[in-house]
Coordinates of N, CA, C and O in Angstrom, one line a residue:
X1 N 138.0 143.2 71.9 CA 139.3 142.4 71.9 C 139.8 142.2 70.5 O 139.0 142.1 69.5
X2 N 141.1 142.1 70.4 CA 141.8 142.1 69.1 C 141.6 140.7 69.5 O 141.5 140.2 70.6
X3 N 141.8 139.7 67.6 CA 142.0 138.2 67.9 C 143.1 138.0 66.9 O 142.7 138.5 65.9
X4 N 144.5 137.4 66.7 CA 145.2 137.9 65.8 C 146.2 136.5 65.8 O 147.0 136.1 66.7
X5 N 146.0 136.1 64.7 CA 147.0 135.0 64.6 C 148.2 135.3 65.3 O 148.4 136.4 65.6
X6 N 149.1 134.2 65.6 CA 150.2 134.5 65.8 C 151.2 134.6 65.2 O 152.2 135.1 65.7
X7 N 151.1 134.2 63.7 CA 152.0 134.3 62.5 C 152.1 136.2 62.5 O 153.1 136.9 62.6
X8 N 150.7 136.8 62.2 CA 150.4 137.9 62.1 C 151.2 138.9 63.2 O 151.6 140.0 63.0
X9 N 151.2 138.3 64.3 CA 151.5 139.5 65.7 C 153.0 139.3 65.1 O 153.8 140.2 65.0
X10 N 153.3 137.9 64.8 CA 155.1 137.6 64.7 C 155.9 139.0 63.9 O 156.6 139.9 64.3
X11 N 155.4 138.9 62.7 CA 155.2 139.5 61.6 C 155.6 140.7 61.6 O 156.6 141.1 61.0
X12 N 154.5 141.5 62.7 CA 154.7 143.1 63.1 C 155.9 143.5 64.2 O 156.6 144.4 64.5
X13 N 155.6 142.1 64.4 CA 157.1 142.4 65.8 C 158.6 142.0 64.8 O 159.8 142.4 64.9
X14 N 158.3 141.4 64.3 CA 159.9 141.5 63.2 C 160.0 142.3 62.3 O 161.1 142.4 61.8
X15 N 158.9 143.3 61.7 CA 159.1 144.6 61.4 C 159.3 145.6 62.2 O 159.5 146.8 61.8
X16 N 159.2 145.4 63.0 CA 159.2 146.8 63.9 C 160.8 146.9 64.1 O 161.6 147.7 63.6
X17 N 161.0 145.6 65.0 CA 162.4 145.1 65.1 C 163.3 145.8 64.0 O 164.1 146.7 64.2
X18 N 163.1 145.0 62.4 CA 164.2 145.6 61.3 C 163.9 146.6 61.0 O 164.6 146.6 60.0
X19 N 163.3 148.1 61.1 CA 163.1 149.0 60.7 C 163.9 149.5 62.3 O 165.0 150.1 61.9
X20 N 163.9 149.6 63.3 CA 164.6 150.2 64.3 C 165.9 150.8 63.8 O 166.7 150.2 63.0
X21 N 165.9 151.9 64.3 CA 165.7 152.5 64.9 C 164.9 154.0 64.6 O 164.6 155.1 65.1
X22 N 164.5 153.2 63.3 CA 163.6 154.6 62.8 C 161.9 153.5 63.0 O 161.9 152.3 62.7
X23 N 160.6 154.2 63.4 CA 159.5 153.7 63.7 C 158.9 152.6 62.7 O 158.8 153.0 61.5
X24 N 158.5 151.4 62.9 CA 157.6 150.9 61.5 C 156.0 151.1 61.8 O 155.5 151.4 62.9
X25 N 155.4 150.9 60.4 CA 154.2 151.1 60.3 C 153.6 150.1 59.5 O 154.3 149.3 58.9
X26 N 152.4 149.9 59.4 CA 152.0 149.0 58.2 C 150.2 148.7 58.6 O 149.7 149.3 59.6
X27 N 149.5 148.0 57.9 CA 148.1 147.5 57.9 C 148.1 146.5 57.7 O 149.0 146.1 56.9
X28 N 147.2 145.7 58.4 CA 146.2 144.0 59.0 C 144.9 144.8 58.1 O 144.3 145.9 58.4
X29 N 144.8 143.9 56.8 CA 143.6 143.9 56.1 C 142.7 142.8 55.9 O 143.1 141.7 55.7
X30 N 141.6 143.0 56.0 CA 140.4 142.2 56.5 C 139.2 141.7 56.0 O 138.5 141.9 57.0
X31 N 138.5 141.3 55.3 CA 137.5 141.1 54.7 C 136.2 142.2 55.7 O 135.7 142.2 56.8
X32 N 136.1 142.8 54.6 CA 134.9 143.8 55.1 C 133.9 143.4 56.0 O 133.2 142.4 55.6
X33 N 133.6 143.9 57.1 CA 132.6 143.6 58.1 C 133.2 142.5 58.7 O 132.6 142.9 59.7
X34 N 133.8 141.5 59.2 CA 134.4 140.7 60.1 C 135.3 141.0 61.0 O 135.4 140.3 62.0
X35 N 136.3 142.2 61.0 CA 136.8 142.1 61.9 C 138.1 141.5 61.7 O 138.9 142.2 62.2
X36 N 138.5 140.6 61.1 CA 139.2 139.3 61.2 C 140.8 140.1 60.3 O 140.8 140.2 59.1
X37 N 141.9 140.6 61.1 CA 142.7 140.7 60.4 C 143.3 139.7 59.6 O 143.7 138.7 60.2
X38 N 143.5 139.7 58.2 CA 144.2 138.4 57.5 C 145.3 139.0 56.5 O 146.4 138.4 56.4
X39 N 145.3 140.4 55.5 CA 146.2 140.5 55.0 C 147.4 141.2 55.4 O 147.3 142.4 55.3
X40 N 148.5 140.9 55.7 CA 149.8 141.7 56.1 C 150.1 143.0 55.4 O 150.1 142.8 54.2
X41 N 150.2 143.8 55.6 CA 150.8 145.1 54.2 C 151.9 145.8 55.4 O 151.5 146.6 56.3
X42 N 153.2 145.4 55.3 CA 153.8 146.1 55.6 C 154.3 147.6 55.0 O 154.5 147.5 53.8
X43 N 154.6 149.1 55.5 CA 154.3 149.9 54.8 C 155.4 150.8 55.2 O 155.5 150.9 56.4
X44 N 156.2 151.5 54.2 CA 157.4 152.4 54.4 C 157.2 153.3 55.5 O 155.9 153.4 55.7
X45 N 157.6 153.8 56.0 CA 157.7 154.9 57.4 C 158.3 156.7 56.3 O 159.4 157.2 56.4
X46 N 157.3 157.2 55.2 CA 158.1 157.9 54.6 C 158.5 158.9 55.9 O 159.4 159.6 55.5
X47 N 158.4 159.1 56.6 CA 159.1 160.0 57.5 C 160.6 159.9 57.9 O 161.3 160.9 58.0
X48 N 161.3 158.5 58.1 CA 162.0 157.7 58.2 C 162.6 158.5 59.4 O 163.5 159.2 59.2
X49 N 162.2 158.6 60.4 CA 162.0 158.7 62.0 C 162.0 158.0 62.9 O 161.2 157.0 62.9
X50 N 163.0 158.2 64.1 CA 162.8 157.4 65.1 C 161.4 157.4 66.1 O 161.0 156.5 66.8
X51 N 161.0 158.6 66.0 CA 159.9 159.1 66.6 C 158.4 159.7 66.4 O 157.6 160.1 67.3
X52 N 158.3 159.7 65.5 CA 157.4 160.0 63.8 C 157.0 158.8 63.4 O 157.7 157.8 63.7
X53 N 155.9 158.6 62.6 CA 155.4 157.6 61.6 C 154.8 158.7 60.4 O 154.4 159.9 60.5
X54 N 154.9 157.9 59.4 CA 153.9 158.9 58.1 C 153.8 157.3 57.2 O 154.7 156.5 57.2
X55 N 152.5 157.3 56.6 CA 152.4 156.8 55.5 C 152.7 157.7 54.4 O 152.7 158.9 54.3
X56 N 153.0 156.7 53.5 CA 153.4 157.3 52.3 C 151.9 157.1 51.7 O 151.2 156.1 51.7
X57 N 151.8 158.8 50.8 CA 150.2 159.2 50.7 C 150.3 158.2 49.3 O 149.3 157.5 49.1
X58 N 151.3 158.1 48.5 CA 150.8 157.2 47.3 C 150.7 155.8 47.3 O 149.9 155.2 46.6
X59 N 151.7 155.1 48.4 CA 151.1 153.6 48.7 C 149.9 153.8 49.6 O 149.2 152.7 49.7
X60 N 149.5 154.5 50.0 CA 148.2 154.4 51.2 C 147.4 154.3 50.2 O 146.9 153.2 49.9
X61 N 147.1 155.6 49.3 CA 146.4 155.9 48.1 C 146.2 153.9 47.4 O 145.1 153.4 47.0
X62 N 147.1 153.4 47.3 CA 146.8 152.2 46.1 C 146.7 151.3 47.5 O 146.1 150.3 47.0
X63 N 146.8 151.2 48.3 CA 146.4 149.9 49.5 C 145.1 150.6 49.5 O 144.3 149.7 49.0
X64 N 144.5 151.4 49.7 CA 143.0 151.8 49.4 C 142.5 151.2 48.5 O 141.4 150.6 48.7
X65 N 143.0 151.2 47.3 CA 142.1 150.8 46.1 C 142.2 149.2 46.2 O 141.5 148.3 45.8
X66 N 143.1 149.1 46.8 CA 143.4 147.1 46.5 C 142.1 147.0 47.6 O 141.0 146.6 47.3
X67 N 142.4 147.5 48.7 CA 141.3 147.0 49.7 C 140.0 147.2 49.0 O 139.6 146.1 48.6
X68 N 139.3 148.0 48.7 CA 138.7 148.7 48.0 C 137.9 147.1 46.6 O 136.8 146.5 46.5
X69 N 138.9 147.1 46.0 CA 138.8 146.3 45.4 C 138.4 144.3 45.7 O 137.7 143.4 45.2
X70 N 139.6 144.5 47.0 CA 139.2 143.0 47.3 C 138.2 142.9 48.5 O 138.4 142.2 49.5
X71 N 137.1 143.8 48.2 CA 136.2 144.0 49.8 C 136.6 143.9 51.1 O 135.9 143.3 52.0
X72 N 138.0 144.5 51.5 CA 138.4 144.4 52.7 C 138.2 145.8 53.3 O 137.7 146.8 52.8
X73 N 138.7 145.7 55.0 CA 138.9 147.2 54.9 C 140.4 147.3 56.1 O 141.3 146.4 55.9
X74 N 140.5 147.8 56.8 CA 141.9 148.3 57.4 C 141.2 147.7 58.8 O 140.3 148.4 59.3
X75 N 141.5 146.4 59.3 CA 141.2 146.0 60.6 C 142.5 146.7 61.8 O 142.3 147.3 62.9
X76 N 143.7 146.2 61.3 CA 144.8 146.7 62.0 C 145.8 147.6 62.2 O 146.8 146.9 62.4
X77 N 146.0 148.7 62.2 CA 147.2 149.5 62.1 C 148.1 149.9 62.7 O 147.9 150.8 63.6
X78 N 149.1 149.4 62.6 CA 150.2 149.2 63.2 C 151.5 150.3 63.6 O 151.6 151.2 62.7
X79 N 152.3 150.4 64.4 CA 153.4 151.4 64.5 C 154.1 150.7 65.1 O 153.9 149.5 65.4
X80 N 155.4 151.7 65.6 CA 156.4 150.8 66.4 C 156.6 152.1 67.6 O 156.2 153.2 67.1
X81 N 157.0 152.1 68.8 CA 157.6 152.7 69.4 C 158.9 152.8 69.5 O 159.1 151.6 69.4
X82 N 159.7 153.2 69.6 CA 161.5 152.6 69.3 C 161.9 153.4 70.5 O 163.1 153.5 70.3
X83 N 161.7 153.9 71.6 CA 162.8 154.7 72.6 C 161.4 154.9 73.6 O 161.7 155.5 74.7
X84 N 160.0 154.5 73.5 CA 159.0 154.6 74.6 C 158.2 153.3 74.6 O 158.1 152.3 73.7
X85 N 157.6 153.5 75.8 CA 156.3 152.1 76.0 C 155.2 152.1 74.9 O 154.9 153.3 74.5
X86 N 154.6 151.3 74.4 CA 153.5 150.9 73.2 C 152.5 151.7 74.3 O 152.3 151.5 75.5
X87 N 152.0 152.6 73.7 CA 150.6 153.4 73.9 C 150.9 154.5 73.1 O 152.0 154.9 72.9
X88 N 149.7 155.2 72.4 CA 149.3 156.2 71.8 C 149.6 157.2 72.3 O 149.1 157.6 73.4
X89 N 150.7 158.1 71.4 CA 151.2 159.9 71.7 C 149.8 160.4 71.3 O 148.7 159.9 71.0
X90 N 150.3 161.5 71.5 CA 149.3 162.5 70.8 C 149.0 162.6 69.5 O 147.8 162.9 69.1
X91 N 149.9 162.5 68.7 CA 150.3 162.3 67.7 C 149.6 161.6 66.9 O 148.9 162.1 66.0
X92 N 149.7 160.1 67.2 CA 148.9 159.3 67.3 C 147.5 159.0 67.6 O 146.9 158.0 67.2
X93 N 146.9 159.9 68.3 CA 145.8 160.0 67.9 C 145.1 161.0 67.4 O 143.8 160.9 67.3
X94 N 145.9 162.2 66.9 CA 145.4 163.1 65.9 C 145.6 162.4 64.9 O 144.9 162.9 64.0
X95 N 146.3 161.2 64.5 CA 146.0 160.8 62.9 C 145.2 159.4 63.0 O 145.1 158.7 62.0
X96 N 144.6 159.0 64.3 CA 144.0 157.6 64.3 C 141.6 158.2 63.6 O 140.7 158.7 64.2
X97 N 141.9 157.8 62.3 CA 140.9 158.1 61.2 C 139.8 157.2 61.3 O 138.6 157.4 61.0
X98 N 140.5 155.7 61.9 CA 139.4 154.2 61.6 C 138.9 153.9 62.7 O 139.5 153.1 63.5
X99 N 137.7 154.4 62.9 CA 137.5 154.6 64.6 C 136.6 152.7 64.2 O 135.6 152.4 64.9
X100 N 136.9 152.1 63.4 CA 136.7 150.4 63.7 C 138.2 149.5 63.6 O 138.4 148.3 63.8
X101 N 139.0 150.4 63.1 CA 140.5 150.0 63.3 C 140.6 149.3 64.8 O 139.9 149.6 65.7
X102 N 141.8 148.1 64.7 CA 142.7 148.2 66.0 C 143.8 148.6 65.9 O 144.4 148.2 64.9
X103 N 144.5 149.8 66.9 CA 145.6 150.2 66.8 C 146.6 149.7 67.3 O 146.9 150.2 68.4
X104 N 147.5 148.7 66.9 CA 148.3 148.0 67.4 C 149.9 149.1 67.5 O 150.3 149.9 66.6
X105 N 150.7 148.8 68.7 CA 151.9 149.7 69.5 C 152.6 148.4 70.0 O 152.2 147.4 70.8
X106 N 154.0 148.7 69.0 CA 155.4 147.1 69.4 C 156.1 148.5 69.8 O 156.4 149.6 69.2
X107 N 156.4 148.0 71.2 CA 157.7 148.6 71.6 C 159.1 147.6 71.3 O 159.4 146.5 71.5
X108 N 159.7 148.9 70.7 CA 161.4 148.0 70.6 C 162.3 148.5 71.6 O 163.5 148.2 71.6
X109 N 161.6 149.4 72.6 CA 162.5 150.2 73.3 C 163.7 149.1 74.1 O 164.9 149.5 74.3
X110 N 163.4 147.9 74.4 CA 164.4 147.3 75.3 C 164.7 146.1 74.3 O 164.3 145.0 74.4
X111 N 165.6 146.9 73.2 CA 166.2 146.1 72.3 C 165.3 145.2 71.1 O 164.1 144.9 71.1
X112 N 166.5 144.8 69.9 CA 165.8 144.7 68.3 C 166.2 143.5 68.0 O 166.2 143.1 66.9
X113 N 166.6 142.7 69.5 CA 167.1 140.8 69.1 C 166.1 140.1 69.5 O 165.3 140.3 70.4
X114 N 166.3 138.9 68.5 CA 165.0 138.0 68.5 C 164.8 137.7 70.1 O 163.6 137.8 70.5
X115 N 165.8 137.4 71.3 CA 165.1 137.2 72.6 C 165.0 138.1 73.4 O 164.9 137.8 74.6
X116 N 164.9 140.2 72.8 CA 165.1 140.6 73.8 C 163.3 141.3 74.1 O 162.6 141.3 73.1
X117 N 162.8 141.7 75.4 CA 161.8 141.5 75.4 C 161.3 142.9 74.5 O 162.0 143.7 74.0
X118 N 160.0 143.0 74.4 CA 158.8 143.6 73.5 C 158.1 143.7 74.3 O 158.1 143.0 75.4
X119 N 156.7 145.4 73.6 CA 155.7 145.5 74.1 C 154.4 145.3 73.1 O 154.5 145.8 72.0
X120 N 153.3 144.7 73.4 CA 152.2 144.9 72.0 C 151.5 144.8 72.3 O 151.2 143.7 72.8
X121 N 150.6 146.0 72.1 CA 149.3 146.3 72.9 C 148.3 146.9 72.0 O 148.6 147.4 70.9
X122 N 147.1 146.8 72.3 CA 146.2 147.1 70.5 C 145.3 148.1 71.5 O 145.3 148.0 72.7
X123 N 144.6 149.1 70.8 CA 143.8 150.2 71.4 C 142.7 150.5 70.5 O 142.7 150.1 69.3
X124 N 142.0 151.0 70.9 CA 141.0 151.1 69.9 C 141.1 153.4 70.2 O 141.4 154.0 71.2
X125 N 140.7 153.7 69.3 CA 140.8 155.4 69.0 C 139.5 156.2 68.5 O 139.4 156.5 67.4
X126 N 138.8 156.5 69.3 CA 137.3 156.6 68.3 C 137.4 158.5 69.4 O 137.5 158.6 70.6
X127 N 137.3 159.5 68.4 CA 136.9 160.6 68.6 C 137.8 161.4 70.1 O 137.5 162.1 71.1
X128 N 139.2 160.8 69.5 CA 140.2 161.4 70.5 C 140.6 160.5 71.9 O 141.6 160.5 72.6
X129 N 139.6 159.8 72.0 CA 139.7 158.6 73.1 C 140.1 157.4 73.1 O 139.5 156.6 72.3
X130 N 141.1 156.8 74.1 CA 142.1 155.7 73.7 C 141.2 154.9 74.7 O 140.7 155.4 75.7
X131 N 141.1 153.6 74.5 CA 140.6 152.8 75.2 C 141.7 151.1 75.3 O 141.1 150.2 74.6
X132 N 142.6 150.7 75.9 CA 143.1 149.5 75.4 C 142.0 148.7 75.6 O 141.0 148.7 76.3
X133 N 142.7 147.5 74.5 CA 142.1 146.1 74.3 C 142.8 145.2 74.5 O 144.0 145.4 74.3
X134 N 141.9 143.4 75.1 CA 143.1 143.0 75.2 C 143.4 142.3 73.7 O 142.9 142.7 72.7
X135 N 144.3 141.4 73.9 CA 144.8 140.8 72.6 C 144.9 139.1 73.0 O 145.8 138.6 73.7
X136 N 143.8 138.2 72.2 CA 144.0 137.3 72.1 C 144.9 136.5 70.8 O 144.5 136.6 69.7
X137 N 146.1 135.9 71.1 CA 147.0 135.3 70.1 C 146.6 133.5 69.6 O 147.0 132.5 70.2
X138 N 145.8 133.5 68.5 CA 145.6 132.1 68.1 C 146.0 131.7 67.1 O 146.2 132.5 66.2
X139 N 146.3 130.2 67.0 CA 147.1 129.5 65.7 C 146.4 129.9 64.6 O 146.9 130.1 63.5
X140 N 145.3 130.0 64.9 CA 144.6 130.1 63.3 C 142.8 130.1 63.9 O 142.3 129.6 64.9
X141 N 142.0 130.8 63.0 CA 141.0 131.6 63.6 C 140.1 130.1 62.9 O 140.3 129.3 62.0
X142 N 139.1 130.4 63.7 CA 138.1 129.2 64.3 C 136.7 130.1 63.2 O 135.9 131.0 63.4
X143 N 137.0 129.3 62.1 CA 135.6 129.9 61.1 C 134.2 129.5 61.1 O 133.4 130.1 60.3

């Protein structure tokens, strides 16, 4: 089960939102071995695609080293759907690498206004196989 503040889920769903109608992407960074997403890194879409995601290899490259540096590692990874339901293409899982990642999927497909509805669903990707999880939303994590 994903456990994910709600500041944090807000966060990805208002990026997803402002980047529509081309896909957003980004990483939930975490203090190594917990689990516990806490840092936001919102992250360019260099593909700049409605239907596509790419990191951009030189900000990935230096979010590596910050993580790297501040003992975290990549709890969250994020996309958007923009014209389908939140679940993993193919695509998508030929590039899902962090088989301890959660894969989080915000559909914007039924609109990009603060009250129109969304989808957000977290998966986990280990060796080609998608498994959903659910997603617990709390004010603030219980240390």
């Amino acid at each position: 089960m994903l456990t994910i503040t709600r500041e944090l889920r807000d966060r990805m769903i208002a990026h997803a939102r402002a980047d529509h109608p081309d896909e957003a992407c980004g990483v939930i960074a975490g203090p190594a071995g917990t689990g516990r997403p806490e840092r936001f890194v919102p992250m360019l879409n260099a593909a700049r695609s409605p239907t596509f995601y790419e990191f951009d290899s030189g900000d990935l490259l230096k979010l590596y080293r910050e993580m790297d540096d501040l003992d975290e590692e990549p709890v969250v990874i994020y996309h958007s759907h923009t014209a389908t339901e939140a679940y993993p293409s193919r695509t998508d899982v030929s590039y899902a690498s962090e088989p301890f990642a959660h894969y989080v999927l915000v559909s914007t497909a039924e609109g990009t206004g603060e009250d129109d509805p969304y989808q957000f669903r977290s998966f986990r990707i280990v060796d080609g196989m998608i498994t959903e999880e659910d997603v617990q939303v709390v004010e603030a994590y219980q240390l």
